[in-house]
XYZ file of N, CA and C in Angstrom:
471
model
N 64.677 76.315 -20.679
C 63.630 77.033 -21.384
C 63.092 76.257 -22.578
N 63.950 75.385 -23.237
C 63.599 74.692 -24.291
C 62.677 73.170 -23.686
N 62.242 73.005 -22.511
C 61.640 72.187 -22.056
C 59.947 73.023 -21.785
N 60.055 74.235 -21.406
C 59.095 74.921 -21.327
C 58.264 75.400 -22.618
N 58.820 75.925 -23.474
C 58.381 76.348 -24.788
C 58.423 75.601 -25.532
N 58.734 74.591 -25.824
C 58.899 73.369 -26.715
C 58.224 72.007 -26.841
N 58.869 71.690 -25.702
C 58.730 70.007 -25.346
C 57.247 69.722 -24.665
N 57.435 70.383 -23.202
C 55.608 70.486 -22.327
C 54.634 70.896 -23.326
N 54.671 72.246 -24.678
C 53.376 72.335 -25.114
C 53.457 71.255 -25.861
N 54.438 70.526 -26.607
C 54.254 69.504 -27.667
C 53.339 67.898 -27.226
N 54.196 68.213 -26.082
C 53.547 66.823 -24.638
C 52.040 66.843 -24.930
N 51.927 68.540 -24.325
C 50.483 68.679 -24.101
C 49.651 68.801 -25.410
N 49.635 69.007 -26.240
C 48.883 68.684 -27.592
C 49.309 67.213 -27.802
N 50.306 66.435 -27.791
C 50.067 64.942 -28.040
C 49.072 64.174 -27.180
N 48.778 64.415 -25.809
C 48.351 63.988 -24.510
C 46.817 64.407 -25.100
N 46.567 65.785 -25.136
C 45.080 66.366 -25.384
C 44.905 65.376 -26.536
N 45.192 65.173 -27.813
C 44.593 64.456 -29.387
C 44.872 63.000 -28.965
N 45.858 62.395 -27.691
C 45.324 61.081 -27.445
C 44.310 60.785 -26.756
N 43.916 61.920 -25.452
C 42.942 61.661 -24.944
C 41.851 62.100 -25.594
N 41.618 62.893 -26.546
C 40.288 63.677 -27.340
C 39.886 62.056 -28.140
N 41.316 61.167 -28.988
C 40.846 60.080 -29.588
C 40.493 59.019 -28.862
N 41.021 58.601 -27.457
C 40.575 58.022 -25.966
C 39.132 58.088 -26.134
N 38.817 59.658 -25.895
C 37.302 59.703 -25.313
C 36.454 59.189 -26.567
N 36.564 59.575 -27.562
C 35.954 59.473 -28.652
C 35.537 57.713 -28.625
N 36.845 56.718 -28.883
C 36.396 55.554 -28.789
C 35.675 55.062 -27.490
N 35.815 55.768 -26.362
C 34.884 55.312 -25.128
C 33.547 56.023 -25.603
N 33.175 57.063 -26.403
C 31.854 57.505 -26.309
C 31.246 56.354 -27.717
N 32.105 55.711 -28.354
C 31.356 54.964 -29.175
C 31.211 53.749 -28.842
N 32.109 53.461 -28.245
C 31.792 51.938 -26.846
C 30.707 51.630 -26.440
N 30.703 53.397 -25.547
C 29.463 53.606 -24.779
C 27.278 53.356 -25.576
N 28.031 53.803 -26.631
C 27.167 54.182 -27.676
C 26.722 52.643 -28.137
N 27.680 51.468 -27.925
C 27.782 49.994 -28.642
C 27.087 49.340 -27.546
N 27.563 49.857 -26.481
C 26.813 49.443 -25.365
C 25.510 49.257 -24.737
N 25.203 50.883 -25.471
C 23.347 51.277 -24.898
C 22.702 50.641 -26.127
N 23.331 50.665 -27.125
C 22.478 49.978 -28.129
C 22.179 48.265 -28.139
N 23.194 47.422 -27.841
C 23.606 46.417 -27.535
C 22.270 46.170 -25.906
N 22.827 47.423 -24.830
C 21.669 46.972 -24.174
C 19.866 47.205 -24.247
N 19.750 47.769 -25.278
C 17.895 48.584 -26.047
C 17.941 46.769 -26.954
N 18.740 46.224 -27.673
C 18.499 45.681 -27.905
C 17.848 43.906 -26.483
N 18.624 43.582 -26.146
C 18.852 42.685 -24.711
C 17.131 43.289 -24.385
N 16.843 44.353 -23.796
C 16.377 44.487 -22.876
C 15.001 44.001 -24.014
N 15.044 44.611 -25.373
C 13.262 44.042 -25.881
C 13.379 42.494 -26.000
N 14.401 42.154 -26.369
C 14.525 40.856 -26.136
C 13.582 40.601 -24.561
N 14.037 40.836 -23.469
C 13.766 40.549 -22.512
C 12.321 40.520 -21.701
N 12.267 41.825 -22.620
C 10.583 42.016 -22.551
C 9.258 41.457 -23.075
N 10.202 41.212 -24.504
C 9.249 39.880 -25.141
C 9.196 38.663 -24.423
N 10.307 37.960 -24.009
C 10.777 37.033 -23.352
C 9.221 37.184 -22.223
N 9.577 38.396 -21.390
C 8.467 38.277 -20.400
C 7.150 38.449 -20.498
N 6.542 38.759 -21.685
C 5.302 39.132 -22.073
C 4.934 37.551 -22.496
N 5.860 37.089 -23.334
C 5.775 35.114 -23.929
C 5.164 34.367 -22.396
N 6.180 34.628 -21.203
C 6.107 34.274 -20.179
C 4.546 34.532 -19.451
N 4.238 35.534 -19.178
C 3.030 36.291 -18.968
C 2.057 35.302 -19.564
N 2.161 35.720 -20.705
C 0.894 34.712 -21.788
C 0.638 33.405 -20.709
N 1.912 32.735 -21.121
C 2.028 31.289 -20.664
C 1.222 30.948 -19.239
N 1.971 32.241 -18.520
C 1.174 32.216 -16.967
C -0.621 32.157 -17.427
N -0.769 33.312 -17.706
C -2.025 34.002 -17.708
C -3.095 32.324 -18.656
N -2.075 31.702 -19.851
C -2.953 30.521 -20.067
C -2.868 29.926 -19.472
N -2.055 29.342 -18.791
C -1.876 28.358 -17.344
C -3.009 27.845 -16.407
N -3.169 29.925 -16.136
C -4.093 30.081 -15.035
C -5.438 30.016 -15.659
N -5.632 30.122 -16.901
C -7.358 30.213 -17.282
C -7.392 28.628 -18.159
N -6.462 27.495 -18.451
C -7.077 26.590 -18.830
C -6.037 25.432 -17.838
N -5.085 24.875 -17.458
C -4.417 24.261 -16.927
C -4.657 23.845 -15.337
N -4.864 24.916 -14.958
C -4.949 25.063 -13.619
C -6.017 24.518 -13.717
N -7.052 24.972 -14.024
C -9.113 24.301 -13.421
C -9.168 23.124 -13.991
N -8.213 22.418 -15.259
C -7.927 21.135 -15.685
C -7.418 20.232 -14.372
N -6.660 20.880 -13.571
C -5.558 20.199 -12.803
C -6.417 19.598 -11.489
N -7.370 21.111 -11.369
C -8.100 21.351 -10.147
C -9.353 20.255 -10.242
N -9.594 20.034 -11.412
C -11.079 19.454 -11.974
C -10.216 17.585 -11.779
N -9.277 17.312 -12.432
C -8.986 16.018 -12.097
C -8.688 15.589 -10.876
N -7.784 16.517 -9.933
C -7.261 16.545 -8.474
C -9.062 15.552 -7.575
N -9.934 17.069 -8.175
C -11.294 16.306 -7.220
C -11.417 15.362 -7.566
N -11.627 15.049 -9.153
C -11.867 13.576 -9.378
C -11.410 12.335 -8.381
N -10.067 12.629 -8.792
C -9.290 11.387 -8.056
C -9.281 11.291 -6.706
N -9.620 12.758 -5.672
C -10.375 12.891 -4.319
C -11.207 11.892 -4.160
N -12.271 12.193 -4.980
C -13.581 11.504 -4.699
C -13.305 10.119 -5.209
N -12.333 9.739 -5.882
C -11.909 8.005 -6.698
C -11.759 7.903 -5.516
N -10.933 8.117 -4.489
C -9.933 7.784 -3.140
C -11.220 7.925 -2.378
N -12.131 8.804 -1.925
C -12.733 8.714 -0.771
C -13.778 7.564 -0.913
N -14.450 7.444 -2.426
C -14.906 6.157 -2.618
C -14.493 5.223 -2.257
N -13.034 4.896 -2.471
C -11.829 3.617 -2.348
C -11.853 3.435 -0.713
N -11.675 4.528 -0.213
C -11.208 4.563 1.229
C -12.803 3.864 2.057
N -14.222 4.406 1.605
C -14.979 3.753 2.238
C -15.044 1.966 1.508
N -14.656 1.988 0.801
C -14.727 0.738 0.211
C -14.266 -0.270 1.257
N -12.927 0.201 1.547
C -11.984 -0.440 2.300
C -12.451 -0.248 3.810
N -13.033 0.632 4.086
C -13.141 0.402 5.385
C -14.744 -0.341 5.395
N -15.736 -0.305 4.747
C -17.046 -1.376 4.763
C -16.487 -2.991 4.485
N -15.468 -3.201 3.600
C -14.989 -4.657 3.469
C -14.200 -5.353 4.879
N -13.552 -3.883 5.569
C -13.046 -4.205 6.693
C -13.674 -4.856 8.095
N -15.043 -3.800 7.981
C -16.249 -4.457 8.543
C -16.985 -5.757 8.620
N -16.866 -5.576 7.186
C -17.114 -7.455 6.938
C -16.501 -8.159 7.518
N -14.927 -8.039 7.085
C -13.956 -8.844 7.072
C -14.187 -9.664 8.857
N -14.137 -8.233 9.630
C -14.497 -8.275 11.060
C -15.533 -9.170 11.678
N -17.133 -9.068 11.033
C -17.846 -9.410 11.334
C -17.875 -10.902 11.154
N -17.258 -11.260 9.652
C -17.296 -12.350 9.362
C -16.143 -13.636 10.339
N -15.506 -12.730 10.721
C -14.177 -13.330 11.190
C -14.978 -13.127 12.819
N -15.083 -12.492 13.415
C -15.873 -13.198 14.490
C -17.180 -14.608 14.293
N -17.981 -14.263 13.068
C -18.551 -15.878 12.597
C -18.316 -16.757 13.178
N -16.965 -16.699 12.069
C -16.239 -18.078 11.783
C -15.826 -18.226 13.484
N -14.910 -17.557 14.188
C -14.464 -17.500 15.623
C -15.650 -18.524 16.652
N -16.883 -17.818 16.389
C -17.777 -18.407 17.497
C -18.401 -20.021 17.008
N -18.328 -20.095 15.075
C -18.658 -21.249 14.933
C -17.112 -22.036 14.945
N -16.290 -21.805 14.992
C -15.101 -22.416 15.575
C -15.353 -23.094 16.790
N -15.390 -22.488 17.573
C -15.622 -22.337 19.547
C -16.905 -23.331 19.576
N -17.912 -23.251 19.167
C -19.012 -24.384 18.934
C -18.652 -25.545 18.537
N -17.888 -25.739 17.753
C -17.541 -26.757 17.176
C -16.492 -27.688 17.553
N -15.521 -26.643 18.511
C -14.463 -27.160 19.357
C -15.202 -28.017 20.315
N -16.286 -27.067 21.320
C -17.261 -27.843 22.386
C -17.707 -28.957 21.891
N -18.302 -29.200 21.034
C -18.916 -30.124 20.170
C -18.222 -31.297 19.618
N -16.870 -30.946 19.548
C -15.923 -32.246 19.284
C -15.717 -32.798 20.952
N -15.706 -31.979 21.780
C -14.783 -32.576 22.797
C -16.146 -33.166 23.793
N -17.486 -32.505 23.246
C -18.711 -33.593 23.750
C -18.498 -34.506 23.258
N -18.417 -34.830 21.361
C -18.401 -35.873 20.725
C -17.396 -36.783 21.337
N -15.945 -36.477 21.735
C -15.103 -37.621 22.273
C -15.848 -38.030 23.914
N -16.456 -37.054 24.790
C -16.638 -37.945 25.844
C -17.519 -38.720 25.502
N -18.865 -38.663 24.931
C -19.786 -39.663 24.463
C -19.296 -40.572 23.837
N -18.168 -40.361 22.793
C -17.467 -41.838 22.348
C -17.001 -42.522 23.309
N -16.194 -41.734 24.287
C -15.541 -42.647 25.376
C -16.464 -43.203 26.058
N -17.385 -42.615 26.602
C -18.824 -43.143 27.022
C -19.252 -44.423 26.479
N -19.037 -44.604 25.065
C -19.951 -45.528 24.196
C -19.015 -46.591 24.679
N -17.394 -46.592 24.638
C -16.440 -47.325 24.787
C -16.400 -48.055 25.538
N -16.510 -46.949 26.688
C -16.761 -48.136 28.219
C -18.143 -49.181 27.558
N -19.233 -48.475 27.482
C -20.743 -49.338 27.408
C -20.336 -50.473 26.439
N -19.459 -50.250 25.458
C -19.045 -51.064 24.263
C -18.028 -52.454 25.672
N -17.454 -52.155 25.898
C -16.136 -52.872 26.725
C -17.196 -53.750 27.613
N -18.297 -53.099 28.339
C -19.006 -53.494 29.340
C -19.852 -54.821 28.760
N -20.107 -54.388 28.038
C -21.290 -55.114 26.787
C -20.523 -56.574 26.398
N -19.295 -56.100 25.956
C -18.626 -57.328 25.343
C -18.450 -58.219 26.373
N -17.753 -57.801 28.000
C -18.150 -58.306 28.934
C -19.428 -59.352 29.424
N -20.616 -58.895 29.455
C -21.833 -59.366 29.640
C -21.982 -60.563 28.367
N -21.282 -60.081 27.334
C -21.616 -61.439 26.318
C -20.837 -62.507 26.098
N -19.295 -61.995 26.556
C -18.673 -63.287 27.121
C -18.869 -63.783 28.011
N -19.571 -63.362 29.351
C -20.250 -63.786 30.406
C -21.512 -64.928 30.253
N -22.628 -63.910 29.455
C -23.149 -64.872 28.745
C -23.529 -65.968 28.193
N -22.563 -65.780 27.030
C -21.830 -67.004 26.537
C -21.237 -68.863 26.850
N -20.255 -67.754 28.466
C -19.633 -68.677 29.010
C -20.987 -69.645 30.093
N -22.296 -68.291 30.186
C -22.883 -69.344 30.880
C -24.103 -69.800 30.500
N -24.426 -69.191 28.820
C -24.963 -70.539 28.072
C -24.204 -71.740 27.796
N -22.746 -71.931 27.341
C -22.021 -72.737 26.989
C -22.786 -74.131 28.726
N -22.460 -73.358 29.863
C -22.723 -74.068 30.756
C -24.314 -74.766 30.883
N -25.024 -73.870 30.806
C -26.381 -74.228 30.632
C -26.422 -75.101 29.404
N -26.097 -75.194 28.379
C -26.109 -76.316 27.672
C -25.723 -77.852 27.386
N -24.173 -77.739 28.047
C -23.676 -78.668 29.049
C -24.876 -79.449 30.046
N -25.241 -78.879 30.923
C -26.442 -79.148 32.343
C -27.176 -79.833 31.060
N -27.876 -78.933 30.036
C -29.152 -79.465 29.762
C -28.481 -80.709 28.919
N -27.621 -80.762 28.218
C -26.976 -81.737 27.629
C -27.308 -82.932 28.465
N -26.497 -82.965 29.918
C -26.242 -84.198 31.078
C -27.732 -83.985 31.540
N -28.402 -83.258 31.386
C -30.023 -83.704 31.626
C -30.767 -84.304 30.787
N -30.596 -83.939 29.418
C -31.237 -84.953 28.783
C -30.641 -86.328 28.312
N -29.403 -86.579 28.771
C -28.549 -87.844 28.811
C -28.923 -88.987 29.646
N -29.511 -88.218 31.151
C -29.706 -88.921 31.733
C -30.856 -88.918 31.892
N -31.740 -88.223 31.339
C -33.496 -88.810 30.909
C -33.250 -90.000 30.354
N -32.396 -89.715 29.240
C -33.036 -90.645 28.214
C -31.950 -92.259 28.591
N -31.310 -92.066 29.534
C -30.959 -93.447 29.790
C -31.708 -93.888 31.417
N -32.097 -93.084 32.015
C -32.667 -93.395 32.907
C -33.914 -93.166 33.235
N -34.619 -92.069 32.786
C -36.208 -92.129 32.930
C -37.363 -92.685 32.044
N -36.187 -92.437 30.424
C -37.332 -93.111 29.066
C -36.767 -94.214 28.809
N -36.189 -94.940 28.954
C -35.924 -96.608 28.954
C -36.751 -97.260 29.552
């Protein structure tokens, strides 16, 4: 009986004023908490309104900056690109030129060597005919030599 009338209500009033002081520090926790998060959250909101701005200037001066140089340098490149492909043209046209006055000029050497060889023989032939020549003036002079040797000891004496 002295566990019933005694001890359990004493339990139970120590138990109730620990948990009454329990709840109390959880409702001021709680209380540290919501305030702690009212604070966070304007933080957060400023944070996203800063953000916002940033977008919203982004989009009304950055962007048509970005957009406005992008074409530029489009049109630098599509300039560049016909550049390169009209020099390519050249390059082409000119390089066939040179190709066909190449090819002319090849023909033209290898006429020039047969006509040299041509000249060569006529040259070889020639030198021929003048040592021929030669050998038969040398003779004819001889003859006329012993012809006028023997005039002049036998017809003008």
């Amino acid at each position: 009986h002295h566990y019933e009338n005694v001890v359990v209500p004493e339990l139970k009033s120590e138990l109730t004023e620990a948990l009454a002081l329990r709840e109390s520090e959880l409702e001021k926790m709680i209380e540290e908490l919501k305030c702690s998060a009212r604070l966070k959250e304007g933080k957060l909101e400023k944070m996203i309104e800063n953000l916002k701005s940033t977008v919203n200037e982004y989009e009304a001066e950055v962007v048509p900056q970005l957009e406005k140089q992008f074409q530029e340098i489009s049109n630098k490149l599509a300039k560049k690109q016909n550049e390169v492909t009209q020099l390519g043209t050249e390059l082409r046209e000119k390089t066939n030129t040179y190709q066909t006055n190449a090819d002319e000029l090849q023909k033209t050497i290898i006429q020039l060597r047969e006509n040299i060889a041509i000249k060569e023989e006529q040259c070889a032939s020639a030198h021929e005919k003048i040592e021929t020549l030669t050998v038969e003036n040398k003779t004819m002079k001889t003859k006329l030599m012993d012809t006028e040797n023997y005039y002049a000891k036998t017809v003008i004496p």
